[in-house]
XYZ file of N, CA and C in Angstrom:
684
model
N 48.726 -152.314 -138.667
C 47.456 -152.751 -138.062
C 46.396 -152.886 -139.148
N 45.755 -154.033 -139.201
C 44.752 -154.293 -140.217
C 43.444 -153.601 -139.871
N 42.878 -152.912 -140.867
C 41.594 -152.260 -140.676
C 40.533 -153.063 -141.411
N 39.406 -153.280 -140.778
C 38.326 -154.035 -141.380
C 37.081 -153.171 -141.415
N 36.176 -153.473 -142.361
C 34.951 -152.697 -142.505
C 33.793 -153.651 -142.734
N 32.576 -153.115 -142.632
C 31.360 -153.898 -142.820
C 30.696 -153.518 -144.137
N 30.058 -154.469 -144.795
C 29.417 -154.166 -146.085
C 28.184 -153.291 -145.949
N 27.490 -153.352 -144.807
C 26.284 -152.543 -144.628
C 26.058 -152.318 -143.138
N 25.065 -151.508 -142.826
C 24.814 -151.139 -141.437
C 24.291 -152.314 -140.619
N 23.510 -153.196 -141.239
C 22.982 -154.340 -140.501
C 24.113 -155.227 -139.982
N 25.124 -155.467 -140.806
C 26.259 -156.276 -140.369
C 27.031 -155.567 -139.270
N 27.162 -154.239 -139.407
C 27.873 -153.484 -138.386
C 27.147 -153.548 -137.041
N 25.810 -153.404 -137.062
C 25.037 -153.455 -135.827
C 25.085 -154.838 -135.187
N 25.082 -155.889 -136.018
C 25.141 -157.246 -135.470
C 26.474 -157.480 -134.753
N 27.564 -157.080 -135.391
C 28.869 -157.230 -134.756
C 28.973 -156.354 -133.515
N 28.441 -155.143 -133.589
C 28.491 -154.234 -132.447
C 27.728 -154.814 -131.255
N 26.545 -155.382 -131.513
C 25.739 -155.947 -130.432
C 26.457 -157.117 -129.766
N 27.062 -157.981 -130.571
C 27.776 -159.128 -130.006
C 28.981 -158.678 -129.192
N 29.719 -157.701 -129.720
C 30.900 -157.224 -129.003
C 30.511 -156.544 -127.686
N 29.463 -155.710 -127.707
C 29.039 -155.026 -126.485
C 28.569 -156.019 -125.435
N 27.866 -157.045 -125.854
C 27.380 -158.039 -124.895
C 28.545 -158.792 -124.257
N 29.527 -159.168 -125.070
C 30.678 -159.884 -124.538
C 31.494 -158.999 -123.589
N 31.706 -157.758 -123.965
C 32.475 -156.850 -123.121
C 31.723 -156.520 -121.830
N 30.405 -156.368 -121.931
C 29.612 -156.133 -120.721
C 29.692 -157.325 -119.787
N 29.667 -158.524 -120.348
C 29.774 -159.737 -119.522
C 31.122 -159.791 -118.812
N 32.176 -159.366 -119.490
C 33.504 -159.407 -118.881
C 33.661 -158.333 -117.800
N 32.828 -157.322 -117.835
C 32.891 -156.281 -116.814
C 32.005 -156.591 -115.608
N 30.759 -157.029 -115.865
C 29.779 -157.144 -114.793
C 29.155 -158.526 -114.666
N 29.507 -159.465 -115.518
C 28.841 -160.756 -115.528
C 29.078 -161.585 -114.270
N 28.396 -162.733 -114.204
C 28.506 -163.599 -113.031
C 29.931 -164.093 -112.815
N 30.630 -164.402 -113.915
C 32.014 -164.845 -113.788
C 32.906 -163.779 -113.188
N 32.699 -162.535 -113.626
C 33.517 -161.432 -113.091
C 33.193 -161.179 -111.619
N 31.929 -161.294 -111.258
C 31.540 -161.117 -109.866
C 32.130 -162.225 -108.996
N 32.142 -163.446 -109.516
C 32.723 -164.559 -108.768
C 34.204 -164.328 -108.509
N 34.934 -163.886 -109.529
C 36.360 -163.600 -109.348
C 36.566 -162.470 -108.342
N 35.703 -161.472 -108.405
C 35.772 -160.358 -107.459
C 35.685 -160.860 -106.023
N 34.767 -161.789 -105.765
C 34.599 -162.345 -104.425
C 35.726 -163.306 -104.055
N 36.225 -164.054 -105.028
C 37.329 -164.982 -104.759
C 38.580 -164.214 -104.334
N 38.905 -163.140 -105.078
C 40.084 -162.339 -104.706
C 39.880 -161.727 -103.320
N 38.662 -161.296 -103.016
C 38.378 -160.733 -101.695
C 38.584 -161.781 -100.600
N 38.089 -162.987 -100.805
C 38.256 -164.048 -99.812
C 39.724 -164.418 -99.630
N 40.487 -164.445 -100.724
C 41.910 -164.742 -100.612
C 42.633 -163.662 -99.807
N 42.250 -162.405 -100.020
C 42.846 -161.330 -99.240
C 42.544 -161.500 -97.751
N 41.314 -161.848 -97.433
C 40.948 -162.032 -96.027
C 41.649 -163.244 -95.414
N 41.717 -164.337 -96.170
C 42.393 -165.533 -95.653
C 43.880 -165.253 -95.453
N 44.485 -164.594 -96.427
C 45.902 -164.264 -96.307
C 46.183 -163.373 -95.120
N 45.369 -162.314 -94.963
C 45.585 -161.418 -93.838
C 45.315 -162.128 -92.504
N 44.287 -162.960 -92.444
C 43.995 -163.688 -91.218
C 45.130 -164.618 -90.819
N 45.757 -165.271 -91.812
C 46.875 -166.162 -91.513
C 48.095 -165.370 -91.046
N 48.347 -164.219 -91.699
C 49.456 -163.367 -91.257
C 49.225 -162.881 -89.829
N 48.010 -162.439 -89.551
C 47.691 -161.948 -88.200
C 47.838 -163.054 -87.163
N 47.420 -164.277 -87.520
C 47.571 -165.390 -86.581
C 49.039 -165.687 -86.311
N 49.870 -165.528 -87.349
C 51.303 -165.765 -87.158
C 51.980 -164.683 -86.346
N 51.526 -163.433 -86.514
C 52.165 -162.315 -85.817
C 51.595 -162.082 -84.424
N 50.435 -162.640 -84.132
C 49.771 -162.372 -82.858
C 50.656 -162.650 -81.643
N 51.399 -163.768 -81.610
C 52.220 -164.016 -80.412
C 53.310 -162.976 -80.182
N 53.697 -162.237 -81.227
C 54.741 -161.234 -81.076
C 54.211 -159.926 -80.507
N 52.899 -159.725 -80.577
C 52.327 -158.437 -80.185
C 52.146 -158.385 -78.667
N 52.910 -157.549 -78.031
C 52.766 -157.323 -76.597
C 53.377 -158.391 -75.717
N 54.178 -159.317 -76.272
C 54.783 -160.348 -75.423
C 56.065 -160.856 -76.073
N 56.866 -161.532 -75.315
C 58.136 -162.075 -75.810
C 57.966 -163.560 -76.101
N 58.433 -163.977 -77.265
C 58.271 -165.367 -77.684
C 59.629 -166.062 -77.644
N 59.769 -167.074 -76.782
C 61.050 -167.781 -76.642
C 60.943 -169.273 -76.951
N 59.760 -169.823 -76.994
C 59.576 -171.249 -77.260
C 59.913 -171.550 -78.722
N 60.883 -172.445 -79.012
C 61.261 -172.732 -80.406
C 60.110 -173.285 -81.232
N 59.286 -174.145 -80.632
C 58.171 -174.723 -81.379
C 57.169 -173.638 -81.773
N 56.851 -172.766 -80.828
C 55.924 -171.673 -81.125
C 56.510 -170.729 -82.165
N 57.799 -170.469 -82.065
C 58.449 -169.586 -83.037
C 58.403 -170.182 -84.436
N 58.623 -171.501 -84.530
C 58.543 -172.167 -85.838
C 57.132 -172.075 -86.414
N 56.134 -172.277 -85.552
C 54.746 -172.179 -86.001
C 54.417 -170.769 -86.474
N 54.924 -169.772 -85.748
C 54.683 -168.376 -86.123
C 55.287 -168.078 -87.490
N 56.531 -168.506 -87.691
C 57.196 -168.274 -88.985
C 56.447 -168.977 -90.105
N 55.985 -170.205 -89.849
C 55.258 -170.961 -90.874
C 53.952 -170.265 -91.255
N 53.176 -169.871 -90.234
C 51.903 -169.213 -90.510
C 52.097 -167.890 -91.249
N 53.102 -167.133 -90.832
C 53.358 -165.855 -91.491
C 53.752 -166.058 -92.950
N 54.593 -167.054 -93.217
C 55.012 -167.330 -94.589
C 53.831 -167.773 -95.446
N 52.977 -168.628 -94.885
C 51.791 -169.068 -95.626
C 50.862 -167.885 -95.906
N 50.662 -167.039 -94.905
C 49.796 -165.880 -95.090
C 50.303 -164.939 -96.165
N 51.616 -164.677 -96.149
C 52.193 -163.822 -97.189
C 52.063 -164.481 -98.560
N 52.246 -165.805 -98.596
C 52.113 -166.531 -99.857
C 50.712 -166.478 -100.436
N 49.712 -166.263 -99.599
C 48.331 -166.113 -100.074
C 48.003 -164.649 -100.343
N 48.426 -163.777 -99.453
C 48.035 -162.377 -99.519
C 48.656 -161.649 -100.715
N 49.949 -161.834 -100.920
C 50.630 -161.106 -102.001
C 50.070 -161.484 -103.378
N 49.918 -162.780 -103.721
C 49.296 -163.088 -105.010
C 47.868 -162.561 -105.133
N 47.119 -162.547 -104.021
C 45.757 -162.024 -104.071
C 45.763 -160.535 -104.398
N 46.712 -159.793 -103.835
C 46.833 -158.372 -104.171
C 47.168 -158.210 -105.645
N 48.104 -159.005 -106.136
C 48.497 -158.917 -107.555
C 47.324 -159.257 -108.472
N 46.575 -160.294 -108.142
C 45.431 -160.674 -108.966
C 44.357 -159.593 -108.950
N 44.160 -158.959 -107.800
C 43.174 -157.885 -107.715
C 43.571 -156.707 -108.588
N 44.836 -156.297 -108.498
C 45.314 -155.178 -109.327
C 45.243 -155.541 -110.800
N 45.603 -156.771 -111.137
C 45.547 -157.214 -112.534
C 44.117 -157.179 -113.055
N 43.161 -157.565 -112.225
C 41.758 -157.521 -112.641
C 41.310 -156.086 -112.909
N 41.751 -155.151 -112.086
C 41.388 -153.749 -112.293
C 41.979 -153.219 -113.597
N 43.206 -153.608 -113.906
C 43.819 -153.178 -115.158
C 43.104 -153.794 -116.361
N 42.695 -155.040 -116.241
C 41.939 -155.690 -117.315
C 40.595 -154.996 -117.519
N 39.958 -154.611 -116.417
C 38.692 -153.895 -116.532
C 38.869 -152.589 -117.298
N 39.957 -151.909 -117.058
C 40.214 -150.653 -117.766
C 40.350 -150.895 -119.266
N 41.055 -151.960 -119.645
C 41.202 -152.290 -121.063
C 39.863 -152.638 -121.686
N 39.052 -153.410 -120.960
C 37.737 -153.789 -121.473
C 36.864 -152.554 -121.672
N 36.906 -151.611 -120.722
C 36.113 -150.381 -120.872
C 36.542 -149.584 -122.101
N 37.831 -149.542 -122.363
C 38.300 -148.826 -123.551
C 37.768 -149.487 -124.828
N 37.787 -150.802 -124.874
C 37.240 -151.512 -126.039
C 35.728 -151.271 -126.147
N 35.061 -151.283 -125.015
C 33.611 -151.080 -125.025
C 33.257 -149.695 -125.562
N 33.994 -148.679 -125.143
C 33.752 -147.323 -125.641
C 33.967 -147.258 -127.143
N 35.016 -147.922 -127.632
C 35.291 -147.895 -129.072
C 34.161 -148.539 -129.868
N 33.653 -149.679 -129.391
C 32.557 -150.338 -130.096
C 31.264 -149.528 -129.998
N 30.970 -148.992 -128.822
C 29.724 -148.232 -128.654
C 29.696 -147.000 -129.536
N 30.860 -146.401 -129.800
C 30.912 -145.174 -130.594
C 30.658 -145.418 -132.076
N 30.587 -146.681 -132.498
C 30.396 -146.964 -133.927
C 29.024 -146.547 -134.426
N 27.975 -146.772 -133.624
C 26.612 -146.585 -134.130
C 25.661 -146.542 -132.942
N 24.375 -146.565 -133.239
C 23.331 -146.613 -132.214
C 22.386 -147.774 -132.524
N 21.998 -148.491 -131.461
C 21.064 -149.608 -131.598
C 20.315 -149.724 -130.277
N 19.021 -149.454 -130.288
C 18.248 -149.370 -129.050
C 18.330 -150.658 -128.228
N 18.193 -151.817 -128.879
C 18.194 -153.078 -128.131
C 19.547 -153.339 -127.482
N 20.619 -153.214 -128.256
C 21.955 -153.454 -127.717
C 22.315 -152.425 -126.656
N 21.912 -151.182 -126.867
C 22.230 -150.127 -125.897
C 21.518 -150.357 -124.569
N 20.288 -150.855 -124.624
C 19.551 -151.129 -123.387
C 20.219 -152.250 -122.593
N 20.707 -153.276 -123.295
C 21.396 -154.369 -122.597
C 22.725 -153.908 -122.015
N 23.370 -152.971 -122.688
C 24.660 -152.487 -122.204
C 24.534 -151.815 -120.841
N 23.426 -151.126 -120.598
C 23.261 -150.428 -119.324
C 23.186 -151.398 -118.147
N 22.648 -152.592 -118.357
C 22.617 -153.658 -117.350
C 22.242 -153.140 -115.969
N 21.066 -152.540 -115.794
C 20.720 -151.988 -114.479
C 20.644 -153.050 -113.394
N 20.177 -154.261 -113.737
C 20.084 -155.313 -112.724
C 21.452 -155.710 -112.179
N 22.420 -155.932 -113.080
C 23.761 -156.286 -112.644
C 24.416 -155.138 -111.884
N 24.189 -153.921 -112.352
C 24.766 -152.768 -111.655
C 24.236 -152.666 -110.227
N 22.935 -152.914 -110.047
C 22.348 -152.872 -108.705
C 22.920 -153.996 -107.837
N 23.105 -155.171 -108.428
C 23.675 -156.298 -107.686
C 25.074 -155.954 -107.180
N 25.923 -155.425 -108.063
C 27.254 -155.000 -107.657
C 27.166 -153.905 -106.598
N 26.242 -152.990 -106.786
C 26.109 -151.862 -105.858
C 25.746 -152.337 -104.456
N 24.741 -153.217 -104.360
C 24.289 -153.688 -103.047
C 25.364 -154.526 -102.351
N 26.000 -155.410 -103.114
C 27.048 -156.244 -102.523
C 28.208 -155.379 -102.028
N 28.620 -154.419 -102.832
C 29.730 -153.551 -102.450
C 29.371 -152.684 -101.251
N 28.135 -152.207 -101.213
C 27.691 -151.415 -100.069
C 27.713 -152.263 -98.794
N 27.311 -153.525 -98.906
C 27.344 -154.415 -97.742
C 28.773 -154.627 -97.251
N 29.728 -154.762 -98.177
C 31.123 -154.914 -97.783
C 31.624 -153.661 -97.061
N 31.304 -152.486 -97.615
C 31.726 -151.235 -96.974
C 31.109 -151.091 -95.586
N 29.820 -151.396 -95.471
C 29.146 -151.258 -94.182
C 29.731 -152.222 -93.153
N 30.019 -153.455 -93.566
C 30.614 -154.422 -92.653
C 31.998 -153.985 -92.197
N 32.799 -153.491 -93.144
C 34.122 -153.009 -92.784
C 34.069 -151.840 -91.816
N 33.121 -150.928 -92.046
C 32.987 -149.777 -91.153
C 32.559 -150.217 -89.754
N 31.645 -151.173 -89.693
C 31.182 -151.675 -88.399
C 32.319 -152.361 -87.634
N 33.104 -153.190 -88.316
C 34.213 -153.882 -87.663
C 35.243 -152.885 -87.147
N 35.528 -151.860 -87.951
C 36.550 -150.884 -87.574
C 36.192 -150.138 -86.296
N 34.907 -149.963 -86.035
C 34.492 -149.245 -84.821
C 34.093 -150.188 -83.684
N 33.435 -151.290 -84.014
C 32.892 -152.165 -82.964
C 33.972 -152.964 -82.254
N 34.898 -153.533 -83.031
C 35.896 -154.409 -82.409
C 36.822 -153.648 -81.457
N 37.463 -152.551 -81.880
C 38.355 -151.853 -80.925
C 37.641 -151.354 -79.676
N 36.383 -150.970 -79.818
C 35.681 -150.425 -78.651
C 35.253 -151.490 -77.657
N 35.255 -152.762 -78.055
C 34.805 -153.830 -77.165
C 35.907 -154.806 -76.769
N 37.101 -154.608 -77.268
C 38.196 -155.533 -76.975
C 38.885 -155.135 -75.673
N 39.165 -156.133 -74.869
C 39.963 -155.936 -73.647
C 41.150 -156.895 -73.685
N 42.014 -156.789 -72.694
C 43.183 -157.658 -72.646
C 42.776 -159.114 -72.474
N 41.640 -159.354 -71.864
C 41.205 -160.726 -71.600
C 40.488 -161.381 -72.777
N 39.954 -160.614 -73.726
C 39.202 -161.229 -74.825
C 39.838 -160.990 -76.192
N 41.135 -160.831 -76.218
C 41.822 -160.705 -77.511
C 42.937 -159.685 -77.496
N 42.703 -158.552 -76.880
C 43.728 -157.532 -76.766
C 44.188 -156.976 -78.106
N 45.446 -156.532 -78.133
C 45.992 -155.891 -79.318
C 45.997 -156.796 -80.562
N 46.309 -158.098 -80.457
C 46.284 -158.932 -81.666
C 44.933 -158.919 -82.370
N 43.850 -158.966 -81.607
C 42.526 -158.947 -82.223
C 42.247 -157.599 -82.884
N 42.699 -156.525 -82.254
C 42.499 -155.201 -82.848
C 43.258 -155.079 -84.165
N 44.504 -155.560 -84.177
C 45.308 -155.501 -85.402
C 44.640 -156.283 -86.520
N 44.193 -157.510 -86.196
C 43.514 -158.305 -87.226
C 42.238 -157.626 -87.703
N 41.432 -157.114 -86.769
C 40.152 -156.499 -87.134
C 40.348 -155.273 -88.013
N 41.342 -154.452 -87.720
C 41.566 -153.256 -88.523
C 42.018 -153.621 -89.934
N 42.861 -154.650 -90.049
C 43.265 -155.091 -91.391
C 42.104 -155.667 -92.174
N 41.290 -156.500 -91.518
C 40.121 -157.075 -92.185
C 39.131 -155.994 -92.598
N 38.940 -154.983 -91.724
C 38.035 -153.889 -92.048
C 38.545 -153.090 -93.237
N 39.863 -152.869 -93.301
C 40.434 -152.143 -94.429
C 40.218 -152.888 -95.741
N 40.399 -154.210 -95.719
C 40.168 -155.011 -96.926
C 38.700 -154.917 -97.352
N 37.799 -155.031 -96.395
C 36.371 -154.901 -96.699
C 36.057 -153.531 -97.293
N 36.591 -152.497 -96.690
C 36.295 -151.134 -97.109
C 36.830 -150.855 -98.516
N 38.093 -151.212 -98.770
C 38.692 -150.954 -100.081
C 38.000 -151.781 -101.163
N 37.722 -153.057 -100.864
C 37.035 -153.899 -101.849
C 35.638 -153.366 -102.143
N 34.919 -152.962 -101.099
C 33.587 -152.406 -101.306
C 33.609 -151.139 -102.123
N 34.557 -150.248 -101.854
C 34.661 -149.012 -102.635
C 34.980 -149.310 -104.097
N 35.821 -150.317 -104.322
C 36.138 -150.706 -105.704
C 34.892 -151.178 -106.439
N 34.094 -152.010 -105.777
C 32.856 -152.483 -106.397
C 31.852 -151.370 -106.626
N 31.728 -150.444 -105.668
C 30.815 -149.308 -105.839
C 31.231 -148.458 -107.034
N 32.519 -148.159 -107.135
C 33.004 -147.359 -108.258
C 32.764 -148.077 -109.583
N 32.914 -149.389 -109.581
C 32.707 -150.167 -110.797
C 31.247 -150.121 -111.239
N 30.324 -150.337 -110.300
C 28.899 -150.361 -110.638
C 28.408 -148.993 -111.104
N 28.715 -147.963 -110.331
C 28.261 -146.612 -110.688
C 28.941 -146.140 -111.965
N 30.249 -146.409 -112.073
C 30.986 -145.969 -113.249
C 30.478 -146.615 -114.525
N 30.157 -147.909 -114.475
C 29.658 -148.577 -115.686
C 28.312 -148.006 -116.107
N 27.410 -147.833 -115.153
C 26.081 -147.336 -115.516
C 26.169 -145.919 -116.084
N 26.977 -145.076 -115.468
C 27.131 -143.709 -115.974
C 27.776 -143.702 -117.353
N 28.760 -144.575 -117.549
C 29.399 -144.665 -118.860
C 28.411 -145.124 -119.919
N 27.577 -146.133 -119.573
C 26.603 -146.628 -120.537
C 25.574 -145.566 -120.886
N 25.127 -144.804 -119.892
C 24.172 -143.730 -120.162
C 24.804 -142.675 -121.056
N 26.057 -142.352 -120.786
C 26.731 -141.327 -121.587
C 26.922 -141.792 -123.038
N 27.229 -143.084 -123.216
C 27.484 -143.589 -124.556
C 26.215 -143.823 -125.356
N 25.131 -144.168 -124.660
C 23.918 -144.575 -125.373
C 22.728 -143.667 -125.095
N 22.912 -142.588 -124.331
C 21.809 -141.703 -124.008
C 21.349 -140.882 -125.198
N 20.340 -140.031 -124.927
C 19.750 -139.252 -126.014
C 20.756 -138.308 -126.645
N 21.713 -137.832 -125.880
C 22.667 -136.875 -126.431
C 23.831 -137.514 -127.146
N 23.953 -138.852 -127.035
C 25.080 -139.528 -127.662
C 24.756 -139.854 -129.097
N 25.788 -139.936 -129.904
C 25.567 -140.308 -131.293
C 26.854 -140.264 -132.070
N 27.222 -141.375 -132.729
C 28.446 -141.414 -133.500
C 28.311 -140.617 -134.779
N 29.406 -140.169 -135.297
C 29.361 -139.406 -136.539
C 28.906 -140.225 -137.728
N 29.114 -141.538 -137.631
C 28.728 -142.382 -138.758
C 27.245 -142.686 -138.790
N 26.513 -142.417 -137.716
C 25.089 -142.732 -137.672
C 24.293 -141.599 -138.312
N 23.497 -141.942 -139.332
C 22.753 -140.945 -140.085
C 21.265 -141.222 -140.121
N 20.798 -142.070 -139.202
C 19.373 -142.358 -139.171
C 19.047 -143.665 -139.836
N 17.850 -144.201 -139.602
C 17.506 -145.530 -140.105
C 17.352 -145.579 -141.608
N 17.134 -144.429 -142.278
C 16.914 -144.441 -143.715
C 18.163 -144.083 -144.498
N 19.279 -143.921 -143.792
C 20.494 -143.540 -144.492
C 21.003 -144.687 -145.333
N 21.682 -144.365 -146.424
C 22.212 -145.385 -147.311
C 23.341 -146.123 -146.615
N 23.415 -147.473 -146.722
C 24.484 -148.226 -146.083
C 25.840 -147.824 -146.641
N 26.810 -147.789 -145.801
C 28.164 -147.464 -146.243
C 29.154 -148.210 -145.373
N 30.306 -148.598 -145.964
C 31.308 -149.291 -145.161
C 31.823 -148.386 -144.056
N 32.011 -148.977 -142.871
C 32.498 -148.227 -141.721
C 33.723 -148.939 -141.182
N 34.745 -148.179 -140.913
C 35.987 -148.761 -140.414
C 35.827 -149.200 -138.974
N 36.357 -150.366 -138.640
C 36.292 -150.869 -137.258
C 37.162 -150.025 -136.360
N 36.831 -149.938 -135.083
C 37.665 -149.168 -134.156
C 39.042 -149.775 -134.041
N 40.056 -148.967 -133.764
C 41.413 -149.485 -133.666
C 41.516 -150.580 -132.616
N 42.380 -151.529 -132.912
C 42.759 -152.598 -131.975
C 41.640 -153.584 -131.718
N 40.560 -153.578 -132.532
C 39.523 -154.590 -132.391
C 39.255 -155.177 -133.749
N 38.542 -156.310 -133.785
C 38.211 -156.970 -135.024
C 36.710 -157.121 -135.135
N 36.252 -157.418 -136.346
C 34.847 -157.709 -136.542
C 34.470 -158.945 -135.749
N 33.281 -158.944 -135.146
C 32.852 -160.088 -134.340
C 32.701 -161.332 -135.183
N 32.535 -161.177 -136.514
C 32.408 -162.350 -137.371
C 33.706 -163.136 -137.433
N 34.831 -162.477 -137.099
C 36.105 -163.179 -137.104
C 36.647 -163.354 -135.686
N 35.782 -163.147 -134.698
C 36.194 -163.321 -133.310
C 35.997 -162.061 -132.504
N 35.489 -162.212 -131.298
C 35.242 -161.051 -130.450
C 36.560 -160.496 -129.922
N 36.606 -159.195 -129.625
C 37.839 -158.593 -129.151
C 38.225 -159.144 -127.792
N 39.498 -159.290 -127.598
C 40.022 -159.770 -126.319
C 40.507 -158.588 -125.514
N 40.180 -158.539 -124.196
C 40.579 -157.394 -123.400
C 42.037 -157.404 -122.996
N 42.714 -158.567 -123.093
C 44.111 -158.575 -122.694
C 45.014 -158.633 -123.898
């Protein structure tokens, strides 16, 4: 593994700031939030299609060949959407873990007030927090409201099954977003707070010295670190 170093502290801080900004964007940026919502919508669409396909089987006997073919088709389409959406969601969580590890390695190099303040990203954290809380609240409401108001004439068991699955997706997705928002802010405070400080940081008047880059990352001058 190639180790790289910086000629002085100014170069190290510049690379550190660029790397932290890129890694923060990959964790909380608009693109990451969009993917978070896309995977959530795919999960809901997949589950809704599966529920629509299975609904005729719940509480009744299905003998019509045309209806049976439609049920099999809808169920297959729903599984074809739902399973990849689950895989993409899990893959995104694993990528986030890798990005956080890289972010910790870069943050531990030094201290820089401007870069550290941007890393905390309170606005983005609040956005994730509010959106995730809304998902959790909606899921909780569906889980209680739908079963208590459903009768045999307005949906019956098929509607309850669909509602409970949709509520579970909302609840799990919301909890994931809440953990992400709170976890990032707490991590940023821990890494950049008053009590944090890398061993290589000796104050603004310290003599510049070469510092080894964290393992598995490169200097930003030769390309920002990739999380995958």
